[in-house]
Amino acid sequence: MSDSTQNFDRLARCYRTLEYLAFGRDLERARFSLLPHLKEYRSILILGEGDGRCLEKLVAIAPDVQIDCLDLSAAMLARAEECLGATPHHVTFQQANILATELPVQNYDAVITCFFLDCFTNQQVSEIITKISQSLRPNALWLWADFALPDYGFSRVRAKIWLAILYAFFRWQTKLPARALPESELLIQKHGYQKVAETTYQWGLIRNSVYRITAA
């Protein structure tokens, strides 16, 4: 959960430690395993990048790609920029609230939203998807990673407990407005995207997917 209508500045320095304590490196694996899909792409939008680990890996995989990185938290953006250091790159950083920001029309070949949409309500997610869709070129990819709720069994019970803990913690720390996991995957597909790859972690609590736009 790296962005929302509130600010994550106070968590910027400890976010990686908290993540590792809770889930080991599975959130990293969910992010990083998506990135080879973007090796040949030219222009990429990253929303809610967080502390820069995913961005650093992407720049290493595709050093010539143009990346626009938007995050509400100035502290997170600073850590992301620090992560790149003196590495040559073509990255712009913008502190912005996606709900109040206009994106350029048909400007990107791909978008990455990792542990980002879980910070919003269903209505807000639908608005964000519409905004992103207008900014993507035909045949663009959407790389998505987030928490998920398995369909049944012990894994579903476990996920409900973890999600209750996570939302309570982020409401306390950031005044996060969302109270439950939005139906992000369903909403993405309703907007004309087809899932072309998927991986799960932590007994289904963490999932990543690659989507390709199929509707004009």
Coordinates of N, CA, C and O in Angstrom, one line a residue, residues 44-184:
I44 N 6.8 4.2 -19.9 CA 6.1 3.5 -18.9 C 5.7 4.4 -17.8 O 6.4 5.3 -17.4
L45 N 4.5 4.2 -17.3 CA 3.9 5.0 -16.1 C 3.9 4.1 -14.9 O 3.4 3.0 -15.0
I46 N 4.5 4.6 -13.8 CA 4.5 3.9 -12.5 C 3.7 4.7 -11.5 O 4.0 5.9 -11.3
L47 N 2.6 4.1 -11.0 CA 1.8 4.8 -10.0 C 2.1 4.2 -8.6 O 2.0 3.0 -8.4
G48 N 2.3 5.1 -7.6 CA 2.6 4.6 -6.2 C 3.8 3.7 -6.1 O 3.7 2.6 -5.5
E49 N 4.9 4.1 -6.7 CA 6.1 3.3 -6.7 C 6.6 3.0 -5.3 O 7.2 1.9 -5.1
G50 N 6.4 3.9 -4.4 CA 7.0 3.6 -3.0 C 8.5 4.0 -3.0 O 8.9 5.0 -3.5
D51 N 9.3 3.1 -2.3 CA 10.6 3.5 -2.0 C 11.7 3.2 -3.1 O 12.9 3.3 -2.9
G52 N 11.2 2.8 -4.3 CA 12.1 2.7 -5.4 C 12.7 1.4 -5.8 O 13.4 1.3 -6.8
R53 N 12.4 0.3 -5.1 CA 13.0 -1.0 -5.4 C 12.6 -1.5 -6.8 O 13.4 -2.0 -7.5
C54 N 11.3 -1.4 -7.1 CA 10.8 -1.8 -8.3 C 11.4 -1.0 -9.5 O 11.8 -1.5 -10.5
L55 N 11.4 0.3 -9.3 CA 12.0 1.2 -10.3 C 13.4 0.9 -10.5 O 13.8 0.9 -11.7
E56 N 14.2 0.6 -9.5 CA 15.6 0.3 -9.7 C 15.8 -0.9 -10.6 O 16.6 -1.0 -11.5
K57 N 15.0 -1.9 -10.3 CA 15.0 -3.2 -11.1 C 14.6 -2.9 -12.6 O 15.2 -3.4 -13.5
L58 N 13.6 -2.1 -12.7 CA 13.1 -1.8 -14.1 C 14.1 -1.1 -14.9 O 14.4 -1.4 -16.1
V59 N 14.8 -0.1 -14.3 CA 15.9 0.6 -15.0 C 17.0 -0.3 -15.4 O 17.6 -0.1 -16.5
A60 N 17.3 -1.2 -14.6 CA 18.4 -2.2 -14.9 C 18.0 -3.1 -16.1 O 18.8 -3.4 -16.9
I61 N 16.7 -3.5 -16.1 CA 16.2 -4.3 -17.2 C 16.1 -3.6 -18.5 O 16.4 -4.1 -19.6
A62 N 15.6 -2.3 -18.4 CA 15.3 -1.5 -19.6 C 15.9 -0.1 -19.4 O 15.2 0.8 -19.1
P63 N 17.2 0.0 -19.6 CA 17.9 1.3 -19.2 C 17.5 2.5 -20.1 O 17.7 3.6 -19.7
D64 N 16.9 2.2 -21.3 CA 16.6 3.3 -22.2 C 15.2 3.7 -22.1 O 14.8 4.7 -22.9
V65 N 14.4 3.1 -21.3 CA 12.9 3.4 -21.3 C 12.7 4.7 -20.6 O 13.4 5.1 -19.7
Q66 N 11.7 5.4 -21.1 CA 11.2 6.7 -20.4 C 10.2 6.3 -19.4 O 9.2 5.7 -19.7
I67 N 10.4 6.7 -18.1 CA 9.5 6.3 -17.0 C 9.0 7.6 -16.3 O 9.8 8.4 -16.0
D68 N 7.7 7.7 -16.2 CA 7.1 8.7 -15.3 C 6.6 8.1 -14.1 O 5.8 7.1 -14.1
C69 N 7.2 8.5 -12.9 CA 6.9 7.9 -11.6 C 6.1 8.9 -10.8 O 6.6 10.0 -10.4
L70 N 4.8 8.5 -10.5 CA 4.0 9.4 -9.7 C 3.7 8.8 -8.3 O 3.4 7.6 -8.3
D71 N 3.8 9.6 -7.3 CA 3.5 9.1 -5.9 C 3.0 10.3 -5.1 O 3.5 11.4 -5.3
L72 N 2.1 10.1 -4.2 CA 1.6 11.2 -3.4 C 2.7 11.6 -2.3 O 2.7 12.8 -1.9
S73 N 3.5 10.7 -1.9 CA 4.4 10.9 -0.8 C 5.8 11.5 -1.3 O 6.5 10.8 -2.1
A74 N 6.1 12.7 -0.9 CA 7.4 13.3 -1.3 C 8.5 12.5 -0.7 O 9.6 12.3 -1.3
A75 N 8.4 11.9 0.5 CA 9.4 11.2 1.1 C 9.7 9.8 0.4 O 10.8 9.4 0.2
M76 N 8.6 9.2 -0.1 CA 8.8 8.0 -0.9 C 9.5 8.3 -2.2 O 10.4 7.6 -2.6
L77 N 9.1 9.4 -2.9 CA 9.7 9.8 -4.1 C 11.2 10.1 -3.9 O 12.1 9.7 -4.7
A78 N 11.5 10.7 -2.8 CA 12.9 11.0 -2.5 C 13.7 9.7 -2.3 O 14.9 9.6 -2.8
R79 N 13.2 8.7 -1.7 CA 13.8 7.5 -1.5 C 14.0 6.7 -2.8 O 15.0 6.0 -3.1
A80 N 13.0 6.8 -3.7 CA 13.0 6.2 -5.0 C 14.1 6.8 -5.8 O 14.9 6.1 -6.5
E81 N 14.2 8.1 -5.8 CA 15.3 8.8 -6.5 C 16.7 8.5 -6.0 O 17.6 8.3 -6.7
E82 N 16.8 8.4 -4.7 CA 18.0 8.0 -4.0 C 18.4 6.6 -4.4 O 19.6 6.2 -4.5
C83 N 17.4 5.7 -4.6 CA 17.7 4.3 -5.0 C 18.4 4.2 -6.3 O 19.2 3.4 -6.5
L84 N 18.1 5.1 -7.2 CA 18.7 5.1 -8.5 C 20.1 5.7 -8.5 O 21.0 5.3 -9.2
G85 N 20.4 6.6 -7.5 CA 21.7 7.1 -7.4 C 22.2 7.8 -8.7 O 21.4 8.5 -9.3
A86 N 23.4 7.5 -9.0 CA 24.0 8.1 -10.2 C 23.8 7.2 -11.5 O 24.3 7.5 -12.5
T87 N 23.0 6.2 -11.3 CA 22.7 5.3 -12.5 C 22.1 6.1 -13.6 O 21.1 6.8 -13.4
P88 N 22.6 6.0 -14.8 CA 21.9 6.7 -16.0 C 20.5 6.2 -16.2 O 20.3 5.0 -16.1
H89 N 19.6 7.1 -16.3 CA 18.2 6.7 -16.5 C 17.4 7.9 -17.1 O 17.9 9.0 -17.2
H90 N 16.2 7.5 -17.5 CA 15.3 8.5 -18.1 C 14.0 8.4 -17.3 O 13.0 7.9 -17.7
V91 N 14.1 9.0 -16.1 CA 13.0 8.9 -15.1 C 12.6 10.3 -14.7 O 13.4 11.1 -14.3
T92 N 11.3 10.6 -14.7 CA 10.8 11.8 -14.1 C 10.0 11.5 -12.8 O 9.3 10.4 -12.8
F93 N 10.1 12.3 -11.8 CA 9.4 12.0 -10.6 C 8.4 13.2 -10.4 O 8.7 14.3 -10.5
Q94 N 7.2 12.8 -10.0 CA 6.1 13.8 -9.8 C 5.3 13.5 -8.5 O 4.8 12.4 -8.4
Q95 N 5.3 14.4 -7.6 CA 4.4 14.2 -6.4 C 3.0 14.6 -6.8 O 2.7 15.8 -7.2
A96 N 2.1 13.7 -6.8 CA 0.8 13.9 -7.3 C -0.3 13.0 -6.7 O 0.1 11.8 -6.4
N97 N -1.5 13.4 -6.6 CA -2.6 12.6 -6.2 C -3.3 12.2 -7.5 O -3.8 13.0 -8.3
I98 N -3.3 10.9 -7.8 CA -3.8 10.4 -9.1 C -5.2 10.8 -9.3 O -5.7 11.0 -10.4
L99 N -6.0 10.9 -8.2 CA -7.4 11.3 -8.4 C -7.6 12.7 -8.9 O -8.7 13.1 -9.4
A100 N -6.6 13.6 -8.7 CA -6.7 15.0 -9.1 C -5.7 15.4 -10.2 O -5.5 16.5 -10.4
T101 N -5.1 14.4 -10.8 CA -4.0 14.6 -11.8 C -4.5 14.2 -13.2 O -5.0 13.1 -13.3
E102 N -4.3 15.0 -14.2 CA -4.5 14.7 -15.5 C -3.3 14.0 -16.1 O -2.2 14.5 -16.0
L103 N -3.5 12.9 -16.8 CA -2.4 12.1 -17.5 C -2.5 12.4 -19.0 O -3.5 12.7 -19.5
P104 N -1.3 12.5 -19.6 CA -1.3 12.7 -21.1 C -2.0 11.6 -21.8 O -2.0 10.4 -21.5
V105 N -2.7 11.9 -22.9 CA -3.5 11.0 -23.7 C -2.6 10.1 -24.5 O -1.7 10.6 -25.2
Q106 N -2.9 8.8 -24.5 CA -2.2 7.8 -25.3 C -0.7 8.1 -25.3 O 0.0 8.2 -26.4
N107 N -0.1 8.1 -24.2 CA 1.3 8.5 -24.0 C 2.2 7.3 -23.6 O 3.4 7.3 -23.8
Y108 N 1.6 6.2 -23.0 CA 2.4 5.2 -22.4 C 2.1 3.8 -23.1 O 1.0 3.5 -23.5
D109 N 3.2 3.0 -23.1 CA 3.1 1.6 -23.6 C 2.7 0.7 -22.5 O 2.3 -0.5 -22.8
A110 N 2.9 1.1 -21.3 CA 2.6 0.2 -20.2 C 2.4 1.0 -18.9 O 2.9 2.1 -18.8
V111 N 1.7 0.4 -17.9 CA 1.5 1.1 -16.6 C 1.8 0.0 -15.6 O 1.5 -1.2 -15.8
I112 N 2.4 0.4 -14.4 CA 2.6 -0.5 -13.3 C 1.9 0.1 -12.1 O 2.1 1.2 -11.7
T113 N 1.0 -0.8 -11.5 CA 0.4 -0.4 -10.2 C 0.6 -1.6 -9.3 O -0.1 -2.6 -9.3
C114 N 1.6 -1.5 -8.4 CA 1.9 -2.5 -7.5 C 1.6 -2.1 -6.0 O 2.1 -1.1 -5.6
F115 N 0.7 -2.8 -5.4 CA 0.2 -2.5 -4.1 C -0.2 -1.0 -4.0 O 0.3 -0.3 -3.1
F116 N -1.0 -0.6 -4.9 CA -1.4 0.8 -5.1 C -2.9 0.9 -5.0 O -3.5 1.7 -4.2
L117 N -3.6 0.1 -5.8 CA -5.1 0.3 -5.9 C -5.8 -0.2 -4.7 O -6.9 0.2 -4.4
D118 N -5.1 -0.9 -3.8 CA -5.7 -1.4 -2.6 C -6.0 -0.2 -1.6 O -6.6 -0.3 -0.6
C119 N -5.4 1.0 -1.9 CA -5.6 2.1 -1.1 C -6.8 2.9 -1.4 O -7.1 4.0 -0.7
F120 N -7.6 2.5 -2.3 CA -8.8 3.2 -2.8 C -10.1 2.4 -2.7 O -10.1 1.2 -2.6
T121 N -11.2 3.1 -2.8 CA -12.5 2.5 -2.8 C -12.8 2.0 -4.2 O -12.1 2.4 -5.2
N122 N -13.8 1.2 -4.4 CA -14.2 0.7 -5.7 C -14.5 1.8 -6.7 O -14.0 1.8 -7.8
Q123 N -15.2 2.9 -6.2 CA -15.5 4.0 -7.1 C -14.2 4.7 -7.5 O -14.1 5.1 -8.7
Q124 N -13.3 4.9 -6.6 CA -12.1 5.6 -6.9 C -11.2 4.7 -7.9 O -10.6 5.3 -8.8
V125 N -11.2 3.4 -7.7 CA -10.4 2.5 -8.5 C -11.0 2.6 -10.0 O -10.2 2.7 -10.9
S126 N -12.3 2.6 -10.1 CA -12.9 2.7 -11.4 C -12.5 4.0 -12.1 O -12.2 4.1 -13.3
E127 N -12.5 5.1 -11.3 CA -12.0 6.4 -11.9 C -10.6 6.4 -12.3 O -10.2 6.9 -13.4
I128 N -9.8 5.8 -11.5 CA -8.3 5.7 -11.8 C -8.1 4.8 -13.1 O -7.3 5.2 -14.0
I129 N -8.8 3.7 -13.2 CA -8.7 2.8 -14.4 C -9.1 3.6 -15.6 O -8.4 3.5 -16.7
T130 N -10.2 4.3 -15.6 CA -10.6 5.1 -16.7 C -9.5 6.1 -17.1 O -9.2 6.3 -18.3
K131 N -8.9 6.8 -16.1 CA -7.9 7.8 -16.4 C -6.7 7.1 -17.0 O -6.1 7.7 -18.0
I132 N -6.3 6.0 -16.4 CA -5.1 5.3 -17.0 C -5.4 4.8 -18.4 O -4.5 5.0 -19.3
S133 N -6.5 4.3 -18.6 CA -6.9 3.7 -20.0 C -6.7 4.8 -21.1 O -6.3 4.5 -22.2
Q134 N -7.2 6.0 -20.7 CA -7.0 7.1 -21.7 C -5.6 7.5 -22.0 O -5.3 8.1 -23.0
S135 N -4.7 7.1 -21.1 CA -3.3 7.5 -21.2 C -2.5 6.4 -21.9 O -1.3 6.6 -22.2
L136 N -3.0 5.2 -22.1 CA -2.3 4.1 -22.7 C -2.5 4.0 -24.2 O -3.6 4.4 -24.7
R137 N -1.4 3.6 -24.9 CA -1.5 3.4 -26.3 C -2.2 2.0 -26.6 O -2.3 1.2 -25.7
P138 N -2.6 1.8 -27.8 CA -3.2 0.5 -28.2 C -2.2 -0.6 -27.9 O -1.0 -0.5 -28.0
N139 N -2.7 -1.7 -27.4 CA -2.0 -3.0 -27.1 C -1.0 -2.8 -25.9 O -0.1 -3.5 -25.7
A140 N -1.3 -1.8 -25.1 CA -0.5 -1.5 -23.9 C -0.6 -2.6 -22.9 O -1.7 -3.3 -22.8
L141 N 0.4 -2.8 -22.0 CA 0.3 -3.7 -20.9 C 0.0 -3.0 -19.6 O 0.5 -1.9 -19.4
W142 N -0.7 -3.7 -18.7 CA -0.9 -3.2 -17.4 C -0.3 -4.3 -16.4 O -0.8 -5.4 -16.4
L143 N 0.7 -3.9 -15.7 CA 1.3 -4.8 -14.7 C 0.7 -4.5 -13.3 O 0.9 -3.4 -12.8
W144 N 0.0 -5.4 -12.7 CA -0.7 -5.2 -11.5 C -0.2 -6.2 -10.5 O -0.1 -7.4 -10.7
A145 N 0.0 -5.8 -9.2 CA 0.3 -6.6 -8.1 C -0.4 -6.1 -6.9 O -0.3 -4.8 -6.7
D146 N -1.0 -6.9 -6.1 CA -1.7 -6.4 -4.9 C -2.1 -7.6 -4.0 O -1.8 -8.8 -4.3
F147 N -2.7 -7.2 -2.9 CA -3.3 -8.2 -2.0 C -4.6 -8.7 -2.7 O -5.2 -8.0 -3.5
A148 N -4.9 -10.0 -2.3 CA -6.1 -10.6 -2.9 C -6.8 -11.5 -1.9 O -6.2 -11.8 -0.8
L149 N -8.0 -11.8 -2.1 CA -8.8 -12.6 -1.2 C -9.1 -14.0 -1.9 O -9.9 -14.0 -2.8
P150 N -8.4 -15.0 -1.5 CA -8.7 -16.4 -2.1 C -10.2 -16.7 -1.9 O -10.9 -16.2 -1.1
D151 N -10.6 -17.7 -2.8 CA -12.0 -18.0 -2.8 C -12.6 -18.8 -1.6 O -13.8 -18.6 -1.3
Y152 N -11.8 -19.6 -1.0 CA -12.3 -20.5 0.0 C -11.2 -21.1 0.9 O -10.0 -20.9 0.6
G153 N -11.6 -21.7 2.0 CA -10.7 -22.5 2.8 C -9.9 -21.7 3.8 O -10.1 -20.5 4.0
F154 N -8.8 -22.4 4.3 CA -8.0 -21.7 5.3 C -7.3 -20.5 4.7 O -7.1 -19.5 5.4
S155 N -6.9 -20.6 3.4 CA -6.2 -19.4 2.8 C -7.1 -18.2 2.8 O -6.6 -17.1 3.0
R156 N -8.4 -18.4 2.6 CA -9.3 -17.2 2.7 C -9.4 -16.6 4.1 O -9.4 -15.4 4.3
V157 N -9.5 -17.5 5.1 CA -9.6 -17.1 6.5 C -8.3 -16.3 6.8 O -8.4 -15.2 7.4
R158 N -7.2 -16.9 6.5 CA -5.9 -16.3 6.8 C -5.8 -14.9 6.1 O -5.3 -13.9 6.7
A159 N -6.2 -14.8 4.8 CA -6.2 -13.5 4.1 C -7.1 -12.5 4.8 O -6.7 -11.3 4.9
K160 N -8.3 -12.9 5.2 CA -9.2 -11.9 5.9 C -8.5 -11.3 7.1 O -8.7 -10.1 7.4
I161 N -7.8 -12.2 7.9 CA -7.2 -11.7 9.1 C -6.1 -10.7 8.8 O -6.0 -9.7 9.4
W162 N -5.2 -11.1 7.8 CA -4.2 -10.2 7.4 C -4.7 -8.9 6.8 O -4.2 -7.8 7.2
L163 N -5.7 -8.9 6.0 CA -6.3 -7.7 5.5 C -6.9 -6.8 6.5 O -6.7 -5.6 6.5
A164 N -7.5 -7.4 7.5 CA -8.0 -6.6 8.6 C -6.9 -5.9 9.4 O -7.0 -4.7 9.7
I165 N -5.8 -6.6 9.6 CA -4.6 -6.0 10.3 C -4.0 -4.9 9.4 O -3.7 -3.8 10.0
L166 N -3.9 -5.1 8.2 CA -3.2 -4.2 7.3 C -4.1 -2.9 7.2 O -3.5 -1.8 7.3
Y167 N -5.4 -3.0 7.0 CA -6.2 -1.8 6.8 C -6.3 -1.1 8.1 O -6.3 0.2 8.1
A168 N -6.3 -1.8 9.3 CA -6.3 -1.1 10.6 C -5.0 -0.3 10.8 O -5.0 0.8 11.2
F169 N -3.9 -0.9 10.4 CA -2.6 -0.3 10.6 C -2.5 1.0 9.7 O -2.1 2.0 10.2
F170 N -2.8 0.9 8.4 CA -2.7 2.0 7.5 C -3.7 3.1 7.8 O -3.4 4.3 7.6
R171 N -4.9 2.7 8.3 CA -5.8 3.8 8.7 C -5.2 4.6 9.9 O -5.3 5.8 10.0
W172 N -4.6 3.9 10.8 CA -3.9 4.5 12.0 C -2.8 5.4 11.6 O -2.6 6.5 12.0
Q173 N -1.9 4.9 10.7 CA -0.7 5.6 10.3 C -0.9 6.7 9.3 O -0.2 7.7 9.3
T174 N -1.9 6.5 8.4 CA -2.0 7.4 7.2 C -3.4 8.0 7.0 O -3.6 8.8 6.1
K175 N -4.4 7.6 7.9 CA -5.8 8.0 7.7 C -6.3 7.5 6.3 O -7.1 8.2 5.7
L176 N -5.9 6.3 6.0 CA -6.3 5.7 4.7 C -7.8 5.7 4.7 O -8.5 5.1 5.6
P177 N -8.5 6.2 3.6 CA -9.9 6.2 3.5 C -10.6 4.8 3.2 O -11.7 4.6 3.6
A178 N -9.9 4.0 2.5 CA -10.4 2.6 2.2 C -10.5 1.8 3.4 O -9.7 1.8 4.3
R179 N -11.6 1.0 3.5 CA -11.8 0.1 4.6 C -11.8 -1.4 4.2 O -11.8 -2.2 5.1
A180 N -11.7 -1.6 3.0 CA -11.7 -3.0 2.5 C -11.0 -3.1 1.1 O -10.9 -2.1 0.4
L181 N -10.6 -4.3 0.7 CA -10.0 -4.5 -0.5 C -10.9 -4.2 -1.7 O -12.0 -4.8 -1.8
P182 N -10.6 -3.3 -2.6 CA -11.5 -3.1 -3.7 C -11.4 -4.2 -4.7 O -10.5 -5.0 -4.7
E183 N -12.4 -4.3 -5.6 CA -12.4 -5.3 -6.6 C -11.6 -4.9 -7.9 O -12.1 -4.9 -9.0
S184 N -10.3 -4.7 -7.7 CA -9.5 -4.1 -8.7 C -9.4 -4.9 -10.0 O -9.6 -4.4 -11.1

